[in-house]
C-alpha positions as protocol buffer text, in pm:
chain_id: "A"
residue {
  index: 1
  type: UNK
  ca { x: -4670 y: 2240 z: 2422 }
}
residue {
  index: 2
  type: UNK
  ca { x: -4846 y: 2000 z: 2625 }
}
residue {
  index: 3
  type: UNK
  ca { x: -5212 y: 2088 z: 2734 }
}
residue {
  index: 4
  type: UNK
  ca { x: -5347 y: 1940 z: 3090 }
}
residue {
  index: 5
  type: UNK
  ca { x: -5692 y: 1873 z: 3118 }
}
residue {
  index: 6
  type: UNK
  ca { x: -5886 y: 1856 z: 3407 }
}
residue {
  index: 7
  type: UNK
  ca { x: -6192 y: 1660 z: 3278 }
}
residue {
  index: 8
  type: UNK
  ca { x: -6340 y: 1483 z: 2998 }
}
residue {
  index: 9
  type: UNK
  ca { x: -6543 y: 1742 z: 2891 }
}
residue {
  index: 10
  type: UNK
  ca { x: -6261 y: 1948 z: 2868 }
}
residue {
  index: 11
  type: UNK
  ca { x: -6069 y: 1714 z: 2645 }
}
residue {
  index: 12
  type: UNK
  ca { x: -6407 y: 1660 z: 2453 }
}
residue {
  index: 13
  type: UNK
  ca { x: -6397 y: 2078 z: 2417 }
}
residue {
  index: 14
  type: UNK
  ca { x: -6088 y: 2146 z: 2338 }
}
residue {
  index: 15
  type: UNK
  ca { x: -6109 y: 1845 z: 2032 }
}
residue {
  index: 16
  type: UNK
  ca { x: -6408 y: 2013 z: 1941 }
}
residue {
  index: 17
  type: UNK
  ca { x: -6271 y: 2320 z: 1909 }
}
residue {
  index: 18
  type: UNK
  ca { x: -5905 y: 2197 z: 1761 }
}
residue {
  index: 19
  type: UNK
  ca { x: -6024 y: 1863 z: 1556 }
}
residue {
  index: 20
  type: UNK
  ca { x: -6392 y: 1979 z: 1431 }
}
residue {
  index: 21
  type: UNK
  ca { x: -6270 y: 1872 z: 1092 }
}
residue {
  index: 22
  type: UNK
  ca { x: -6133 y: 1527 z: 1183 }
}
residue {
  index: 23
  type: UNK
  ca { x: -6328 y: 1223 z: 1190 }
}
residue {
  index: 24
  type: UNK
  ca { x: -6397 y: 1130 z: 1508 }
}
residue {
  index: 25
  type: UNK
  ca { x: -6534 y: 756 z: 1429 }
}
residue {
  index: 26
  type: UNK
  ca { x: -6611 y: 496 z: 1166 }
}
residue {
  index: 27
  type: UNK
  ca { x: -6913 y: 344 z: 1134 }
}
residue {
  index: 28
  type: UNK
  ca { x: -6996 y: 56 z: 854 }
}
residue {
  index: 29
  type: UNK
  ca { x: -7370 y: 51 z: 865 }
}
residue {
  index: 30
  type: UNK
  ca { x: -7576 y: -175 z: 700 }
}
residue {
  index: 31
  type: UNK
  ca { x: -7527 y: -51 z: 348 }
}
residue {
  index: 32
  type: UNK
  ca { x: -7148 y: -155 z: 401 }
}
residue {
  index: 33
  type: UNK
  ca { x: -7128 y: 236 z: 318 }
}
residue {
  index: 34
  type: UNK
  ca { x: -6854 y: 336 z: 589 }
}
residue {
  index: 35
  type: UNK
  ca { x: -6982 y: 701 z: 764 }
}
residue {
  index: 36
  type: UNK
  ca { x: -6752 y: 854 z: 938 }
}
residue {
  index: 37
  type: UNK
  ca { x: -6910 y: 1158 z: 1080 }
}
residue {
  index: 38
  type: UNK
  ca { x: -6643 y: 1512 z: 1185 }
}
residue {
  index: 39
  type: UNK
  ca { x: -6592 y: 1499 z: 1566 }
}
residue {
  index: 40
  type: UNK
  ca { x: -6735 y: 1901 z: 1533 }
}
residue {
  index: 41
  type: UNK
  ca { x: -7011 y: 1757 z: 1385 }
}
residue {
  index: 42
  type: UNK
  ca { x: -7114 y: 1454 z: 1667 }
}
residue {
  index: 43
  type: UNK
  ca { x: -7003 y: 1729 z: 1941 }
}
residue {
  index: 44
  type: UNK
  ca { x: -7287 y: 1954 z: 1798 }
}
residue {
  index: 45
  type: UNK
  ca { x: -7564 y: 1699 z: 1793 }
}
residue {
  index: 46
  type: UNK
  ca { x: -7431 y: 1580 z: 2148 }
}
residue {
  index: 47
  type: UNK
  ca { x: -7486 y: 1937 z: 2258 }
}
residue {
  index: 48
  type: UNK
  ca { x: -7804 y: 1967 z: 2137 }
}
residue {
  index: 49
  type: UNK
  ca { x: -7985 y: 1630 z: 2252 }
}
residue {
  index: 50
  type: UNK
  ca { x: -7779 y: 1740 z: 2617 }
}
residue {
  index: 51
  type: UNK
  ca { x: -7941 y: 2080 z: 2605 }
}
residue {
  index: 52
  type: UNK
  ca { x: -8269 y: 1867 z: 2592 }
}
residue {
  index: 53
  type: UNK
  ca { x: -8151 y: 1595 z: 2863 }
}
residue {
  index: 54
  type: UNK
  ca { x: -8071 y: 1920 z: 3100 }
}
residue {
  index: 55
  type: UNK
  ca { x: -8428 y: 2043 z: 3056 }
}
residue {
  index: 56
  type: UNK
  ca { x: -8550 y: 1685 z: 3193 }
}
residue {
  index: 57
  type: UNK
  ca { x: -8229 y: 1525 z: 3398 }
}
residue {
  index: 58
  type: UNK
  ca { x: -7986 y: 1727 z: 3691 }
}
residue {
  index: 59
  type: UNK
  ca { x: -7640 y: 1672 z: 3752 }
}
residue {
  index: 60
  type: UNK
  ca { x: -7538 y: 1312 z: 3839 }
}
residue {
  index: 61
  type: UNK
  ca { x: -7900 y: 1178 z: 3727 }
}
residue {
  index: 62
  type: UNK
  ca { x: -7875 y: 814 z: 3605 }
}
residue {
  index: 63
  type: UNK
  ca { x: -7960 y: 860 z: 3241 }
}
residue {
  index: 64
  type: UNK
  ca { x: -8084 y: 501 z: 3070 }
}
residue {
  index: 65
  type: UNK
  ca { x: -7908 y: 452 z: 2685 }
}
residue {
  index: 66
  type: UNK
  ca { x: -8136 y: 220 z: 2489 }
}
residue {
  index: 67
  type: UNK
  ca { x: -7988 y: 260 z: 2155 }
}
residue {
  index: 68
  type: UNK
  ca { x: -7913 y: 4 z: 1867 }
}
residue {
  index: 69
  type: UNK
  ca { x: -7563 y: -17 z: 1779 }
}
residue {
  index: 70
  type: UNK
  ca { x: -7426 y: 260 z: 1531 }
}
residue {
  index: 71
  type: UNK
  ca { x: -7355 y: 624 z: 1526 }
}
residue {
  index: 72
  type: UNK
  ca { x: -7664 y: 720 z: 1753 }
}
residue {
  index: 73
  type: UNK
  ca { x: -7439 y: 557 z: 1977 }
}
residue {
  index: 74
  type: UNK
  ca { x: -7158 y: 766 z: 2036 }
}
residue {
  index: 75
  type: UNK
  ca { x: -7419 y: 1106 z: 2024 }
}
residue {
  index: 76
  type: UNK
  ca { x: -7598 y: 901 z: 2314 }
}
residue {
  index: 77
  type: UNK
  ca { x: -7270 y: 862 z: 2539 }
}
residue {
  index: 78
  type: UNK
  ca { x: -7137 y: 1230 z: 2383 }
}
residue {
  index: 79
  type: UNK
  ca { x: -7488 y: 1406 z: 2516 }
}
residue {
  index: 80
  type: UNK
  ca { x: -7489 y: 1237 z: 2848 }
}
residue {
  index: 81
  type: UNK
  ca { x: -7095 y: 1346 z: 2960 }
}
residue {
  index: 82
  type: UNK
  ca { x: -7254 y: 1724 z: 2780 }
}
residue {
  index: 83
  type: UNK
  ca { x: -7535 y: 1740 z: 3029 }
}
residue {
  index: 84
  type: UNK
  ca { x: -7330 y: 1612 z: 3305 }
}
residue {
  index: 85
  type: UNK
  ca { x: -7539 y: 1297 z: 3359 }
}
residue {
  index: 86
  type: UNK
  ca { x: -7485 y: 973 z: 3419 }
}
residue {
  index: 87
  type: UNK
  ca { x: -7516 y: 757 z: 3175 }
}
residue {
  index: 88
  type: UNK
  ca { x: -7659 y: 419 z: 3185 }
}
residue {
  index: 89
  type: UNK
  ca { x: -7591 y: 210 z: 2800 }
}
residue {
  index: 90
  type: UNK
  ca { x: -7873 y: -90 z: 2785 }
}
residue {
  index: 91
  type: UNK
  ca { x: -7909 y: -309 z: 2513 }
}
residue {
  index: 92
  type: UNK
  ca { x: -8224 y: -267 z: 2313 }
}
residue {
  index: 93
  type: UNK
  ca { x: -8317 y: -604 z: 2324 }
}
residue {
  index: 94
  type: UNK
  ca { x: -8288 y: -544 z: 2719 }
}
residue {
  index: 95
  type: UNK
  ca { x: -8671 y: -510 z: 2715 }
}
residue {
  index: 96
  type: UNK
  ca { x: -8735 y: -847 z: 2595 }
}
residue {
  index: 97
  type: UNK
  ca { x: -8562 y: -998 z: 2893 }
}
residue {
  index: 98
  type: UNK
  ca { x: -8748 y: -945 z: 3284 }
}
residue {
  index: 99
  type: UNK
  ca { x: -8398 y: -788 z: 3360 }
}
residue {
  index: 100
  type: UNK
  ca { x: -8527 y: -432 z: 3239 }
}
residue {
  index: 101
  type: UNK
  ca { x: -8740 y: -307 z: 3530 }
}
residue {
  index: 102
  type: UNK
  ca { x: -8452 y: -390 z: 3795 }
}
residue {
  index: 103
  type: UNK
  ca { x: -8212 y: -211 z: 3568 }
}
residue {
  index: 104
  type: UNK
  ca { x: -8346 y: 60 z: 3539 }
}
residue {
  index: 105
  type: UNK
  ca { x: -8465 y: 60 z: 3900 }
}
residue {
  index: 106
  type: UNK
  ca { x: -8129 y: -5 z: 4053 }
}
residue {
  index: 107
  type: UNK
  ca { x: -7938 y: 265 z: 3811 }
}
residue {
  index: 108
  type: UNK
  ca { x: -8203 y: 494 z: 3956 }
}
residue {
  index: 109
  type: UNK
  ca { x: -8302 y: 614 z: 3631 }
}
residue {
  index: 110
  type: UNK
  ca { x: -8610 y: 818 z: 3549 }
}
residue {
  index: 111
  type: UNK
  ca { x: -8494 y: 913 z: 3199 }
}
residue {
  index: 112
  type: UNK
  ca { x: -8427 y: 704 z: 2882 }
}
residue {
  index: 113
  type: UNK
  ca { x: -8289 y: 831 z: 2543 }
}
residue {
  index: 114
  type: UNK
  ca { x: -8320 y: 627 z: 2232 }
}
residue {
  index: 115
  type: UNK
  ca { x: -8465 y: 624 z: 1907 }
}
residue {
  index: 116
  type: UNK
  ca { x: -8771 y: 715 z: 1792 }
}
residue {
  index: 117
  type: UNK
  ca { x: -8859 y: 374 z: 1662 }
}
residue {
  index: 118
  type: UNK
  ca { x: -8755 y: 212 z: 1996 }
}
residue {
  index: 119
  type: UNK
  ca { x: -8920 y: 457 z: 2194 }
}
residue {
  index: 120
  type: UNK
  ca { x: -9262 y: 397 z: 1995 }
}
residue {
  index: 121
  type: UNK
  ca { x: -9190 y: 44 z: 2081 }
}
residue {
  index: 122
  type: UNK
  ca { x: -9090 y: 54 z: 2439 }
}
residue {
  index: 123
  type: UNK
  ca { x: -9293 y: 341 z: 2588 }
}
residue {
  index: 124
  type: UNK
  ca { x: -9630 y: 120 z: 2717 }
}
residue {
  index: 125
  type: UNK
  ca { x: -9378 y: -170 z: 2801 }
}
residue {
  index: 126
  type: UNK
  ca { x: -9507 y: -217 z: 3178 }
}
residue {
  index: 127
  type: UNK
  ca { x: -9134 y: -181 z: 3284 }
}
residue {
  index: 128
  type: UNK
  ca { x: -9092 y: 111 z: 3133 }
}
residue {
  index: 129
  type: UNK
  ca { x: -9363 y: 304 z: 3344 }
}
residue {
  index: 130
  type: UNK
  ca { x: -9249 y: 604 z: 3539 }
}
residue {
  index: 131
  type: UNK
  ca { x: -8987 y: 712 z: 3263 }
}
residue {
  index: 132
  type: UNK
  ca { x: -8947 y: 997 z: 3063 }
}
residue {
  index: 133
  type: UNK
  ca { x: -8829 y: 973 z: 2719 }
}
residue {
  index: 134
  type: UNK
  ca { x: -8600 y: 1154 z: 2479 }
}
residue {
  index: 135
  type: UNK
  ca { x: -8593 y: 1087 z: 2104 }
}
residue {
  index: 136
  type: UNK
  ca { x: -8243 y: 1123 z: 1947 }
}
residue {
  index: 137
  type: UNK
  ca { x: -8371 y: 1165 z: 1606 }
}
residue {
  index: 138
  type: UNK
  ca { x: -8622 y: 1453 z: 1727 }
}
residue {
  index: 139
  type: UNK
  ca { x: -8502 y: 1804 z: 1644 }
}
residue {
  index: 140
  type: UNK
  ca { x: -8296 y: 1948 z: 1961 }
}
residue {
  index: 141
  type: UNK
  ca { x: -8253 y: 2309 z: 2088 }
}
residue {
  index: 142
  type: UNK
  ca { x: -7899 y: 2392 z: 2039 }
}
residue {
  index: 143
  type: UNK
  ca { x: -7913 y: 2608 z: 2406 }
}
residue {
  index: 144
  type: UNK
  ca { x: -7630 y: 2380 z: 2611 }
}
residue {
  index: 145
  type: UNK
  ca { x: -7521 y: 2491 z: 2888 }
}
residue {
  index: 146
  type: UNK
  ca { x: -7174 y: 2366 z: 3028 }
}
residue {
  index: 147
  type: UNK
  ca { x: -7231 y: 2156 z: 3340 }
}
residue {
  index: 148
  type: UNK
  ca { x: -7050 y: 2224 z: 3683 }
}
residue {
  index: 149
  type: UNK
  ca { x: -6823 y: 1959 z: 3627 }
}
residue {
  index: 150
  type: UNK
  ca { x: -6528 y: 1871 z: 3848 }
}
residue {
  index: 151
  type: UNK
  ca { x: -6217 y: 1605 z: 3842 }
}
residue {
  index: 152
  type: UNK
  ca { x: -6363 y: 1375 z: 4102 }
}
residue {
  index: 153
  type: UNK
  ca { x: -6739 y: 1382 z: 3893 }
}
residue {
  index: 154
  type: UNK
  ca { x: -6840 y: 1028 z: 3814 }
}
């Protein structure tokens, strides 16, 4: 039987739903210990960090990604198709460059997720004034709410 989905967050559902168990990525962190995380598992902790992004970012919002490469990662990009925002991956070295302000100004972001490390780091930068930030690694509230979200949604 073939399923037809209509959107990405219905394929991400559905795999949620019929894969929880599976692994949904590798990751070889610095250790050289290899995680690889249950895709029910990532899908939760997207949910939760969306339920926060929805309390702070609408529908279509450009949502700014500063995250450093790992398994934060894909809960970053997971959370922002969740909430139904747009999501906007930086490097994040990006700060260290003068590219950072325009960036972020021509994405028309207001919010930025990241670490709580980076964030500590990056929240007086003067180009970062005027956004609000989200810590990853801060305890979420699991209440997610499915966004509106239709074929033609960015």
């Amino acid at each position: 039987m073939t399923v037809k989905f209509a959107t990405l967050l219905d394929v991400i559902e559905h795999r949620a739903q019929t894969h929880a168990d599976a692994p949904l990525y590798g990751f070889l962190g610095d250790d050289d210990a290899l995680a690889a995380p249950r895709f029910g598992d990532l899908v939760a902790r997207g949910r939760a960090v969306a339920a926060a992004l929805q309390r702070i970012a609408g529908p279509g919002d450009r949502v700014l990604l500063l995250l450093p490469s790992g398994l934060d990662v894909i809960v970053g990009l997971l959370a922002t198709l969740l909430a139904g925002v747009v999501c906007v991956p930086l490097p994040v070295t990006t700060h260290r460059r003068a590219g950072f302000a325009a960036q972020a100004r021509d994405a028309g972001a207001r919010v930025a997720v990241s670490d709580r490390a980076t964030i500590d780091r990056l929240r007086d930068h003067p180009d970062a004034a005027g956004l609000r930030w989200l810590a990853l690694d801060d305890p979420q509230d699991a209440s997610w709410t499915r966004p509106p979200t239709q074929p033609d949604d960015l």
